[in-house]
Amino acid sequence: MSDWQPSASIQQLTQRAQLLTQVRQFFAQHNVLEVETPLLCSHAVTDPHMPILTADNPLLGEQPYYLQSSPEYAMKRLLAAGSGPIYQLCKAFRGGEQSCRHNPEFTMLEWYRPGFDHFQLMAEISDLLVAVMAAPAAQQIAYGELFQQYLAINPHTATAKELEQVARQHIDIQMHSDQCDDWLNLLIAEVIEPKLGFAAPLFIYDYPASQAALAKVAMDANGHAVAQRFELYVQGIELANGYFELTDSAEQARRFQQEQQQRQQLAKPVMASDSYLLAALESGLPECAGVALGFDRLVMLVLQQNNISDVLSFTSDRA
């Protein structure tokens, strides 16, 4: 039996450690404070599409606990308490199918910049990629322009039926939905994403307002309501997701309630909204931008590996 062996080579693990050092040096040079927040949380995200892992154990008592899917809520509490710019390299946990790019336990690099908007943060992320993987300066494209370029359709005005027709021209699927976002997400994942970020890292910004999550919403130059968020693609891989962060506690509570309703419609258990986050927002979250970057995927790109198992000591099915 050789199952006890690590999934990555010792050489690859050494290179991974060197990359961790480079990342920490980058933030030290930029005066961003490293922090640690709990992995075991009393609240989980309410996103109905996020596969949450629980930590049920009689020794923890009756209070439900969850393995964090992101340190975002806790880090925003630190920001509201006056931490200034912060970053964290930590484990995060998400369910779903294990694949060449996804392991249920993974390492996330997340950081927040008070006083930055999402464009300023995109520039800093580009600087990080130049420093750690010698990437060329990143490019940017608006979500609407991206769909016009690849599929000749306006994602902000197209109906679900129109998006479905485009999807069936490119993908052999059995899916049925009357939700525009379902078709938009399918099209970007299956048709557009594999073509992105080969000449240089590519940021997509100005997503539909319906996909705002925890980002601010504004009007673009064409009069469309857009989410002030971005995603980063490198060599066909989604690497990071960032926001010009929502600071309005009432609007955040409304979005939590909307997600609860979606969970009910999907016959999923209702999750208690994070009262600590709402209290922190009410106290006053500074205007800031934040991003979550998949560190394991970054290592894959730097080491030119095609499978996440090749950059992890042990994958979850072998731990």
PDB file of N, CA and C in Angstrom, residues 45-141:
ATOM      1  N   VAL A  45     -22.284  31.164   5.775  1.00  0.00           N
ATOM      2  CA  VAL A  45     -22.870  32.063   4.784  1.00  0.00           C
ATOM      3  C   VAL A  45     -24.270  31.570   4.427  1.00  0.00           C
ATOM      4  N   THR A  46     -25.120  32.499   3.988  1.00  0.00           N
ATOM      5  CA  THR A  46     -26.495  32.149   3.621  1.00  0.00           C
ATOM      6  C   THR A  46     -26.642  31.880   2.128  1.00  0.00           C
ATOM      7  N   ASP A  47     -25.594  32.059   1.361  1.00  0.00           N
ATOM      8  CA  ASP A  47     -25.618  31.817  -0.085  1.00  0.00           C
ATOM      9  C   ASP A  47     -26.182  30.423  -0.359  1.00  0.00           C
ATOM     10  N   PRO A  48     -27.317  30.331  -1.070  1.00  0.00           N
ATOM     11  CA  PRO A  48     -27.945  29.017  -1.275  1.00  0.00           C
ATOM     12  C   PRO A  48     -27.144  28.081  -2.160  1.00  0.00           C
ATOM     13  N   HIS A  49     -26.162  28.612  -2.874  1.00  0.00           N
ATOM     14  CA  HIS A  49     -25.378  27.780  -3.782  1.00  0.00           C
ATOM     15  C   HIS A  49     -24.008  27.414  -3.213  1.00  0.00           C
ATOM     16  N   MET A  50     -23.740  27.831  -1.977  1.00  0.00           N
ATOM     17  CA  MET A  50     -22.464  27.516  -1.342  1.00  0.00           C
ATOM     18  C   MET A  50     -22.594  26.234  -0.520  1.00  0.00           C
ATOM     19  N   PRO A  51     -21.872  25.176  -0.878  1.00  0.00           N
ATOM     20  CA  PRO A  51     -21.950  23.914  -0.122  1.00  0.00           C
ATOM     21  C   PRO A  51     -21.159  24.010   1.191  1.00  0.00           C
ATOM     22  N   ILE A  52     -21.879  24.174   2.296  1.00  0.00           N
ATOM     23  CA  ILE A  52     -21.280  24.393   3.606  1.00  0.00           C
ATOM     24  C   ILE A  52     -20.983  23.065   4.294  1.00  0.00           C
ATOM     25  N   LEU A  53     -19.835  22.992   4.968  1.00  0.00           N
ATOM     26  CA  LEU A  53     -19.481  21.815   5.750  1.00  0.00           C
ATOM     27  C   LEU A  53     -19.702  22.110   7.226  1.00  0.00           C
ATOM     28  N   THR A  54     -20.408  21.238   7.914  1.00  0.00           N
ATOM     29  CA  THR A  54     -20.698  21.422   9.330  1.00  0.00           C
ATOM     30  C   THR A  54     -19.633  20.733  10.173  1.00  0.00           C
ATOM     31  N   ALA A  55     -19.614  21.087  11.459  1.00  0.00           N
ATOM     32  CA  ALA A  55     -18.671  20.478  12.403  1.00  0.00           C
ATOM     33  C   ALA A  55     -19.464  19.951  13.594  1.00  0.00           C
ATOM     34  N   ASP A  56     -20.389  19.056  13.321  1.00  0.00           N
ATOM     35  CA  ASP A  56     -21.243  18.504  14.376  1.00  0.00           C
ATOM     36  C   ASP A  56     -20.427  17.585  15.288  1.00  0.00           C
ATOM     37  N   ASN A  57     -20.497  17.843  16.581  1.00  0.00           N
ATOM     38  CA  ASN A  57     -19.793  17.026  17.566  1.00  0.00           C
ATOM     39  C   ASN A  57     -20.424  17.283  18.926  1.00  0.00           C
ATOM     40  N   PRO A  58     -20.811  16.235  19.658  1.00  0.00           N
ATOM     41  CA  PRO A  58     -21.436  16.438  20.978  1.00  0.00           C
ATOM     42  C   PRO A  58     -20.576  17.258  21.928  1.00  0.00           C
ATOM     43  N   LEU A  59     -19.262  17.204  21.768  1.00  0.00           N
ATOM     44  CA  LEU A  59     -18.380  17.947  22.665  1.00  0.00           C
ATOM     45  C   LEU A  59     -18.483  19.454  22.470  1.00  0.00           C
ATOM     46  N   LEU A  60     -19.053  19.883  21.341  1.00  0.00           N
ATOM     47  CA  LEU A  60     -19.209  21.309  21.077  1.00  0.00           C
ATOM     48  C   LEU A  60     -20.506  21.868  21.653  1.00  0.00           C
ATOM     49  N   GLY A  61     -21.358  20.980  22.188  1.00  0.00           N
ATOM     50  CA  GLY A  61     -22.619  21.440  22.751  1.00  0.00           C
ATOM     51  C   GLY A  61     -23.702  21.536  21.694  1.00  0.00           C
ATOM     52  N   GLU A  62     -24.805  22.207  22.042  1.00  0.00           N
ATOM     53  CA  GLU A  62     -25.951  22.285  21.140  1.00  0.00           C
ATOM     54  C   GLU A  62     -25.782  23.352  20.063  1.00  0.00           C
ATOM     55  N   GLN A  63     -24.906  24.313  20.284  1.00  0.00           N
ATOM     56  CA  GLN A  63     -24.664  25.366  19.296  1.00  0.00           C
ATOM     57  C   GLN A  63     -24.109  24.756  18.010  1.00  0.00           C
ATOM     58  N   PRO A  64     -24.759  24.991  16.851  1.00  0.00           N
ATOM     59  CA  PRO A  64     -24.205  24.465  15.597  1.00  0.00           C
ATOM     60  C   PRO A  64     -22.926  25.207  15.218  1.00  0.00           C
ATOM     61  N   TYR A  65     -21.970  24.484  14.684  1.00  0.00           N
ATOM     62  CA  TYR A  65     -20.729  25.082  14.218  1.00  0.00           C
ATOM     63  C   TYR A  65     -20.476  24.663  12.769  1.00  0.00           C
ATOM     64  N   TYR A  66     -19.754  25.527  12.078  1.00  0.00           N
ATOM     65  CA  TYR A  66     -19.478  25.300  10.666  1.00  0.00           C
ATOM     66  C   TYR A  66     -17.995  25.526  10.397  1.00  0.00           C
ATOM     67  N   LEU A  67     -17.465  24.775   9.425  1.00  0.00           N
ATOM     68  CA  LEU A  67     -16.110  25.035   8.959  1.00  0.00           C
ATOM     69  C   LEU A  67     -16.182  26.201   7.979  1.00  0.00           C
ATOM     70  N   GLN A  68     -15.378  27.213   8.205  1.00  0.00           N
ATOM     71  CA  GLN A  68     -15.515  28.437   7.423  1.00  0.00           C
ATOM     72  C   GLN A  68     -15.303  28.187   5.930  1.00  0.00           C
ATOM     73  N   SER A  69     -16.169  28.799   5.122  1.00  0.00           N
ATOM     74  CA  SER A  69     -16.000  28.762   3.671  1.00  0.00           C
ATOM     75  C   SER A  69     -15.160  29.943   3.205  1.00  0.00           C
ATOM     76  N   SER A  70     -14.992  30.927   4.075  1.00  0.00           N
ATOM     77  CA  SER A  70     -14.179  32.112   3.811  1.00  0.00           C
ATOM     78  C   SER A  70     -14.016  32.858   5.127  1.00  0.00           C
ATOM     79  N   PRO A  71     -12.885  33.546   5.328  1.00  0.00           N
ATOM     80  CA  PRO A  71     -12.708  34.342   6.546  1.00  0.00           C
ATOM     81  C   PRO A  71     -13.323  35.739   6.436  1.00  0.00           C
ATOM     82  N   GLU A  72     -14.106  35.980   5.399  1.00  0.00           N
ATOM     83  CA  GLU A  72     -14.596  37.327   5.086  1.00  0.00           C
ATOM     84  C   GLU A  72     -15.323  37.991   6.238  1.00  0.00           C
ATOM     85  N   TYR A  73     -16.299  37.306   6.830  1.00  0.00           N
ATOM     86  CA  TYR A  73     -17.111  37.952   7.870  1.00  0.00           C
ATOM     87  C   TYR A  73     -16.254  38.353   9.066  1.00  0.00           C
ATOM     88  N   ALA A  74     -15.371  37.454   9.495  1.00  0.00           N
ATOM     89  CA  ALA A  74     -14.523  37.756  10.650  1.00  0.00           C
ATOM     90  C   ALA A  74     -13.545  38.881  10.340  1.00  0.00           C
ATOM     91  N   MET A  75     -13.020  38.897   9.135  1.00  0.00           N
ATOM     92  CA  MET A  75     -12.068  39.948   8.773  1.00  0.00           C
ATOM     93  C   MET A  75     -12.755  41.310   8.689  1.00  0.00           C
ATOM     94  N   LYS A  76     -13.999  41.327   8.259  1.00  0.00           N
ATOM     95  CA  LYS A  76     -14.732  42.597   8.230  1.00  0.00           C
ATOM     96  C   LYS A  76     -15.002  43.109   9.648  1.00  0.00           C
ATOM     97  N   ARG A  77     -15.162  42.203  10.587  1.00  0.00           N
ATOM     98  CA  ARG A  77     -15.305  42.635  11.984  1.00  0.00           C
ATOM     99  C   ARG A  77     -14.009  43.294  12.467  1.00  0.00           C
ATOM    100  N   LEU A  78     -12.867  42.760  12.038  1.00  0.00           N
ATOM    101  CA  LEU A  78     -11.586  43.382  12.385  1.00  0.00           C
ATOM    102  C   LEU A  78     -11.459  44.760  11.741  1.00  0.00           C
ATOM    103  N   LEU A  79     -11.891  44.876  10.493  1.00  0.00           N
ATOM    104  CA  LEU A  79     -11.841  46.173   9.809  1.00  0.00           C
ATOM    105  C   LEU A  79     -12.692  47.202  10.540  1.00  0.00           C
ATOM    106  N   ALA A  80     -13.896  46.783  10.957  1.00  0.00           N
ATOM    107  CA  ALA A  80     -14.786  47.700  11.677  1.00  0.00           C
ATOM    108  C   ALA A  80     -14.200  48.103  13.028  1.00  0.00           C
ATOM    109  N   ALA A  81     -13.347  47.229  13.583  1.00  0.00           N
ATOM    110  CA  ALA A  81     -12.708  47.527  14.872  1.00  0.00           C
ATOM    111  C   ALA A  81     -11.474  48.404  14.714  1.00  0.00           C
ATOM    112  N   GLY A  82     -11.098  48.730  13.454  1.00  0.00           N
ATOM    113  CA  GLY A  82      -9.988  49.644  13.233  1.00  0.00           C
ATOM    114  C   GLY A  82      -8.670  48.993  12.904  1.00  0.00           C
ATOM    115  N   SER A  83      -8.690  47.802  12.345  1.00  0.00           N
ATOM    116  CA  SER A  83      -7.444  47.068  12.069  1.00  0.00           C
ATOM    117  C   SER A  83      -6.578  47.729  11.002  1.00  0.00           C
ATOM    118  N   GLY A  84      -7.197  48.463  10.080  1.00  0.00           N
ATOM    119  CA  GLY A  84      -6.453  48.930   8.917  1.00  0.00           C
ATOM    120  C   GLY A  84      -6.321  47.807   7.905  1.00  0.00           C
ATOM    121  N   PRO A  85      -5.436  47.931   6.900  1.00  0.00           N
ATOM    122  CA  PRO A  85      -5.308  46.899   5.871  1.00  0.00           C
ATOM    123  C   PRO A  85      -4.836  45.571   6.462  1.00  0.00           C
ATOM    124  N   ILE A  86      -5.493  44.480   6.074  1.00  0.00           N
ATOM    125  CA  ILE A  86      -5.196  43.163   6.634  1.00  0.00           C
ATOM    126  C   ILE A  86      -5.232  42.100   5.548  1.00  0.00           C
ATOM    127  N   TYR A  87      -4.490  40.998   5.806  1.00  0.00           N
ATOM    128  CA  TYR A  87      -4.566  39.841   4.924  1.00  0.00           C
ATOM    129  C   TYR A  87      -4.510  38.585   5.773  1.00  0.00           C
ATOM    130  N   GLN A  88      -4.880  37.475   5.148  1.00  0.00           N
ATOM    131  CA  GLN A  88      -4.866  36.191   5.841  1.00  0.00           C
ATOM    132  C   GLN A  88      -4.607  35.076   4.846  1.00  0.00           C
ATOM    133  N   LEU A  89      -3.744  34.144   5.229  1.00  0.00           N
ATOM    134  CA  LEU A  89      -3.528  32.891   4.517  1.00  0.00           C
ATOM    135  C   LEU A  89      -4.084  31.789   5.409  1.00  0.00           C
ATOM    136  N   CYS A  90      -5.157  31.154   4.983  1.00  0.00           N
ATOM    137  CA  CYS A  90      -5.826  30.230   5.904  1.00  0.00           C
ATOM    138  C   CYS A  90      -6.499  29.099   5.138  1.00  0.00           C
ATOM    139  N   LYS A  91      -6.888  28.087   5.886  1.00  0.00           N
ATOM    140  CA  LYS A  91      -7.683  27.006   5.328  1.00  0.00           C
ATOM    141  C   LYS A  91      -9.144  27.439   5.235  1.00  0.00           C
ATOM    142  N   ALA A  92      -9.791  27.022   4.169  1.00  0.00           N
ATOM    143  CA  ALA A  92     -11.227  27.216   4.009  1.00  0.00           C
ATOM    144  C   ALA A  92     -11.809  25.885   3.542  1.00  0.00           C
ATOM    145  N   PHE A  93     -13.118  25.742   3.697  1.00  0.00           N
ATOM    146  CA  PHE A  93     -13.757  24.445   3.460  1.00  0.00           C
ATOM    147  C   PHE A  93     -15.047  24.638   2.668  1.00  0.00           C
ATOM    148  N   ARG A  94     -15.165  23.921   1.589  1.00  0.00           N
ATOM    149  CA  ARG A  94     -16.391  23.941   0.790  1.00  0.00           C
ATOM    150  C   ARG A  94     -16.637  22.551   0.233  1.00  0.00           C
ATOM    151  N   GLY A  95     -17.897  22.143   0.268  1.00  0.00           N
ATOM    152  CA  GLY A  95     -18.250  20.831  -0.262  1.00  0.00           C
ATOM    153  C   GLY A  95     -18.292  20.862  -1.773  1.00  0.00           C
ATOM    154  N   GLY A  96     -18.991  19.916  -2.342  1.00  0.00           N
ATOM    155  CA  GLY A  96     -19.064  19.829  -3.785  1.00  0.00           C
ATOM    156  C   GLY A  96     -18.132  18.761  -4.316  1.00  0.00           C
ATOM    157  N   GLU A  97     -18.212  18.556  -5.614  1.00  0.00           N
ATOM    158  CA  GLU A  97     -17.435  17.491  -6.243  1.00  0.00           C
ATOM    159  C   GLU A  97     -15.942  17.804  -6.206  1.00  0.00           C
ATOM    160  N   GLN A  98     -15.152  16.815  -5.832  1.00  0.00           N
ATOM    161  CA  GLN A  98     -13.707  16.968  -5.859  1.00  0.00           C
ATOM    162  C   GLN A  98     -13.229  16.831  -7.303  1.00  0.00           C
ATOM    163  N   SER A  99     -12.337  17.731  -7.721  1.00  0.00           N
ATOM    164  CA  SER A  99     -11.908  17.740  -9.107  1.00  0.00           C
ATOM    165  C   SER A  99     -10.448  18.153  -9.194  1.00  0.00           C
ATOM    166  N   CYS A 100      -9.969  18.330 -10.427  1.00  0.00           N
ATOM    167  CA  CYS A 100      -8.576  18.708 -10.627  1.00  0.00           C
ATOM    168  C   CYS A 100      -8.300  20.124 -10.123  1.00  0.00           C
ATOM    169  N   ARG A 101      -9.340  20.929  -9.905  1.00  0.00           N
ATOM    170  CA  ARG A 101      -9.154  22.296  -9.420  1.00  0.00           C
ATOM    171  C   ARG A 101      -9.793  22.545  -8.066  1.00  0.00           C
ATOM    172  N   HIS A 102     -10.459  21.558  -7.497  1.00  0.00           N
ATOM    173  CA  HIS A 102     -11.173  21.775  -6.237  1.00  0.00           C
ATOM    174  C   HIS A 102     -10.896  20.652  -5.254  1.00  0.00           C
ATOM    175  N   ASN A 103     -10.519  21.037  -4.041  1.00  0.00           N
ATOM    176  CA  ASN A 103     -10.401  20.112  -2.915  1.00  0.00           C
ATOM    177  C   ASN A 103     -11.267  20.676  -1.800  1.00  0.00           C
ATOM    178  N   PRO A 104     -12.042  19.853  -1.086  1.00  0.00           N
ATOM    179  CA  PRO A 104     -12.933  20.401  -0.050  1.00  0.00           C
ATOM    180  C   PRO A 104     -12.213  21.254   0.988  1.00  0.00           C
ATOM    181  N   GLU A 105     -10.972  20.927   1.298  1.00  0.00           N
ATOM    182  CA  GLU A 105     -10.141  21.756   2.168  1.00  0.00           C
ATOM    183  C   GLU A 105      -9.075  22.413   1.301  1.00  0.00           C
ATOM    184  N   PHE A 106      -9.016  23.732   1.331  1.00  0.00           N
ATOM    185  CA  PHE A 106      -8.069  24.428   0.468  1.00  0.00           C
ATOM    186  C   PHE A 106      -7.518  25.655   1.187  1.00  0.00           C
ATOM    187  N   THR A 107      -6.499  26.265   0.600  1.00  0.00           N
ATOM    188  CA  THR A 107      -5.878  27.437   1.196  1.00  0.00           C
ATOM    189  C   THR A 107      -6.312  28.691   0.453  1.00  0.00           C
ATOM    190  N   MET A 108      -6.770  29.667   1.221  1.00  0.00           N
ATOM    191  CA  MET A 108      -7.253  30.918   0.646  1.00  0.00           C
ATOM    192  C   MET A 108      -6.359  32.068   1.088  1.00  0.00           C
ATOM    193  N   LEU A 109      -6.077  32.950   0.160  1.00  0.00           N
ATOM    194  CA  LEU A 109      -5.417  34.215   0.464  1.00  0.00           C
ATOM    195  C   LEU A 109      -6.466  35.302   0.331  1.00  0.00           C
ATOM    196  N   GLU A 110      -6.767  35.974   1.434  1.00  0.00           N
ATOM    197  CA  GLU A 110      -7.813  37.004   1.418  1.00  0.00           C
ATOM    198  C   GLU A 110      -7.251  38.281   2.023  1.00  0.00           C
ATOM    199  N   TRP A 111      -7.527  39.410   1.368  1.00  0.00           N
ATOM    200  CA  TRP A 111      -7.063  40.669   1.947  1.00  0.00           C
ATOM    201  C   TRP A 111      -8.010  41.816   1.658  1.00  0.00           C
ATOM    202  N   TYR A 112      -7.923  42.844   2.538  1.00  0.00           N
ATOM    203  CA  TYR A 112      -8.818  44.002   2.498  1.00  0.00           C
ATOM    204  C   TYR A 112      -8.006  45.275   2.585  1.00  0.00           C
ATOM    205  N   ARG A 113      -8.430  46.250   1.781  1.00  0.00           N
ATOM    206  CA  ARG A 113      -7.731  47.523   1.688  1.00  0.00           C
ATOM    207  C   ARG A 113      -8.684  48.687   1.955  1.00  0.00           C
ATOM    208  N   PRO A 114      -8.736  49.199   3.203  1.00  0.00           N
ATOM    209  CA  PRO A 114      -9.521  50.403   3.459  1.00  0.00           C
ATOM    210  C   PRO A 114      -9.027  51.558   2.586  1.00  0.00           C
ATOM    211  N   GLY A 115      -9.966  52.331   2.047  1.00  0.00           N
ATOM    212  CA  GLY A 115      -9.611  53.454   1.195  1.00  0.00           C
ATOM    213  C   GLY A 115      -9.433  53.089  -0.270  1.00  0.00           C
ATOM    214  N   PHE A 116      -9.457  51.788  -0.611  1.00  0.00           N
ATOM    215  CA  PHE A 116      -9.347  51.344  -2.003  1.00  0.00           C
ATOM    216  C   PHE A 116     -10.732  51.097  -2.577  1.00  0.00           C
ATOM    217  N   ASP A 117     -10.899  51.333  -3.880  1.00  0.00           N
ATOM    218  CA  ASP A 117     -12.038  50.771  -4.582  1.00  0.00           C
ATOM    219  C   ASP A 117     -11.567  49.514  -5.304  1.00  0.00           C
ATOM    220  N   HIS A 118     -12.468  48.872  -6.044  1.00  0.00           N
ATOM    221  CA  HIS A 118     -12.096  47.583  -6.653  1.00  0.00           C
ATOM    222  C   HIS A 118     -11.067  47.743  -7.773  1.00  0.00           C
ATOM    223  N   PHE A 119     -11.025  48.894  -8.417  1.00  0.00           N
ATOM    224  CA  PHE A 119     -10.019  49.097  -9.463  1.00  0.00           C
ATOM    225  C   PHE A 119      -8.618  49.251  -8.860  1.00  0.00           C
ATOM    226  N   GLN A 120      -8.530  49.940  -7.738  1.00  0.00           N
ATOM    227  CA  GLN A 120      -7.235  50.060  -7.057  1.00  0.00           C
ATOM    228  C   GLN A 120      -6.758  48.695  -6.551  1.00  0.00           C
ATOM    229  N   LEU A 121      -7.706  47.884  -6.081  1.00  0.00           N
ATOM    230  CA  LEU A 121      -7.327  46.554  -5.606  1.00  0.00           C
ATOM    231  C   LEU A 121      -6.893  45.662  -6.771  1.00  0.00           C
ATOM    232  N   MET A 122      -7.559  45.777  -7.915  1.00  0.00           N
ATOM    233  CA  MET A 122      -7.134  45.019  -9.090  1.00  0.00           C
ATOM    234  C   MET A 122      -5.688  45.345  -9.448  1.00  0.00           C
ATOM    235  N   ALA A 123      -5.317  46.607  -9.340  1.00  0.00           N
ATOM    236  CA  ALA A 123      -3.945  47.006  -9.642  1.00  0.00           C
ATOM    237  C   ALA A 123      -2.961  46.361  -8.678  1.00  0.00           C
ATOM    238  N   GLU A 124      -3.339  46.262  -7.388  1.00  0.00           N
ATOM    239  CA  GLU A 124      -2.439  45.643  -6.421  1.00  0.00           C
ATOM    240  C   GLU A 124      -2.332  44.140  -6.655  1.00  0.00           C
ATOM    241  N   ILE A 125      -3.417  43.505  -7.020  1.00  0.00           N
ATOM    242  CA  ILE A 125      -3.370  42.071  -7.331  1.00  0.00           C
ATOM    243  C   ILE A 125      -2.452  41.822  -8.522  1.00  0.00           C
ATOM    244  N   SER A 126      -2.555  42.681  -9.524  1.00  0.00           N
ATOM    245  CA  SER A 126      -1.663  42.565 -10.677  1.00  0.00           C
ATOM    246  C   SER A 126      -0.209  42.674 -10.240  1.00  0.00           C
ATOM    247  N   ASP A 127       0.080  43.597  -9.330  1.00  0.00           N
ATOM    248  CA  ASP A 127       1.446  43.738  -8.809  1.00  0.00           C
ATOM    249  C   ASP A 127       1.900  42.461  -8.098  1.00  0.00           C
ATOM    250  N   LEU A 128       1.000  41.848  -7.347  1.00  0.00           N
ATOM    251  CA  LEU A 128       1.339  40.602  -6.658  1.00  0.00           C
ATOM    252  C   LEU A 128       1.693  39.508  -7.664  1.00  0.00           C
ATOM    253  N   LEU A 129       0.906  39.371  -8.729  1.00  0.00           N
ATOM    254  CA  LEU A 129       1.169  38.334  -9.723  1.00  0.00           C
ATOM    255  C   LEU A 129       2.485  38.590 -10.457  1.00  0.00           C
ATOM    256  N   VAL A 130       2.799  39.846 -10.703  1.00  0.00           N
ATOM    257  CA  VAL A 130       4.086  40.180 -11.306  1.00  0.00           C
ATOM    258  C   VAL A 130       5.217  39.740 -10.372  1.00  0.00           C
ATOM    259  N   ALA A 131       5.029  39.954  -9.068  1.00  0.00           N
ATOM    260  CA  ALA A 131       6.078  39.653  -8.090  1.00  0.00           C
ATOM    261  C   ALA A 131       6.288  38.160  -7.889  1.00  0.00           C
ATOM    262  N   VAL A 132       5.200  37.371  -7.856  1.00  0.00           N
ATOM    263  CA  VAL A 132       5.343  35.959  -7.470  1.00  0.00           C
ATOM    264  C   VAL A 132       5.345  34.991  -8.649  1.00  0.00           C
ATOM    265  N   MET A 133       4.847  35.407  -9.813  1.00  0.00           N
ATOM    266  CA  MET A 133       4.848  34.479 -10.953  1.00  0.00           C
ATOM    267  C   MET A 133       5.328  35.128 -12.242  1.00  0.00           C
ATOM    268  N   ALA A 134       5.933  36.325 -12.118  1.00  0.00           N
ATOM    269  CA  ALA A 134       6.487  37.026 -13.287  1.00  0.00           C
ATOM    270  C   ALA A 134       5.461  37.170 -14.400  1.00  0.00           C
ATOM    271  N   ALA A 135       4.204  37.387 -14.012  1.00  0.00           N
ATOM    272  CA  ALA A 135       3.137  37.565 -14.992  1.00  0.00           C
ATOM    273  C   ALA A 135       3.212  38.954 -15.605  1.00  0.00           C
ATOM    274  N   PRO A 136       2.750  39.117 -16.846  1.00  0.00           N
ATOM    275  CA  PRO A 136       2.634  40.471 -17.393  1.00  0.00           C
ATOM    276  C   PRO A 136       1.534  41.231 -16.664  1.00  0.00           C
ATOM    277  N   ALA A 137       1.521  42.543 -16.775  1.00  0.00           N
ATOM    278  CA  ALA A 137       0.484  43.350 -16.136  1.00  0.00           C
ATOM    279  C   ALA A 137      -0.892  42.876 -16.591  1.00  0.00           C
ATOM    280  N   ALA A 138      -1.829  42.825 -15.662  1.00  0.00           N
ATOM    281  CA  ALA A 138      -3.157  42.295 -15.948  1.00  0.00           C
ATOM    282  C   ALA A 138      -3.964  43.220 -16.853  1.00  0.00           C
ATOM    283  N   GLN A 139      -4.871  42.632 -17.602  1.00  0.00           N
ATOM    284  CA  GLN A 139      -5.810  43.358 -18.445  1.00  0.00           C
ATOM    285  C   GLN A 139      -7.179  43.380 -17.773  1.00  0.00           C
ATOM    286  N   GLN A 140      -8.083  44.241 -18.252  1.00  0.00           N
ATOM    287  CA  GLN A 140      -9.419  44.367 -17.686  1.00  0.00           C
ATOM    288  C   GLN A 140     -10.451  44.433 -18.807  1.00  0.00           C
ATOM    289  N   ILE A 141     -11.630  43.865 -18.545  1.00  0.00           N
ATOM    290  CA  ILE A 141     -12.734  43.953 -19.490  1.00  0.00           C
ATOM    291  C   ILE A 141     -14.051  43.921 -18.706  1.00  0.00           C
TER     292      ILE A 141
END
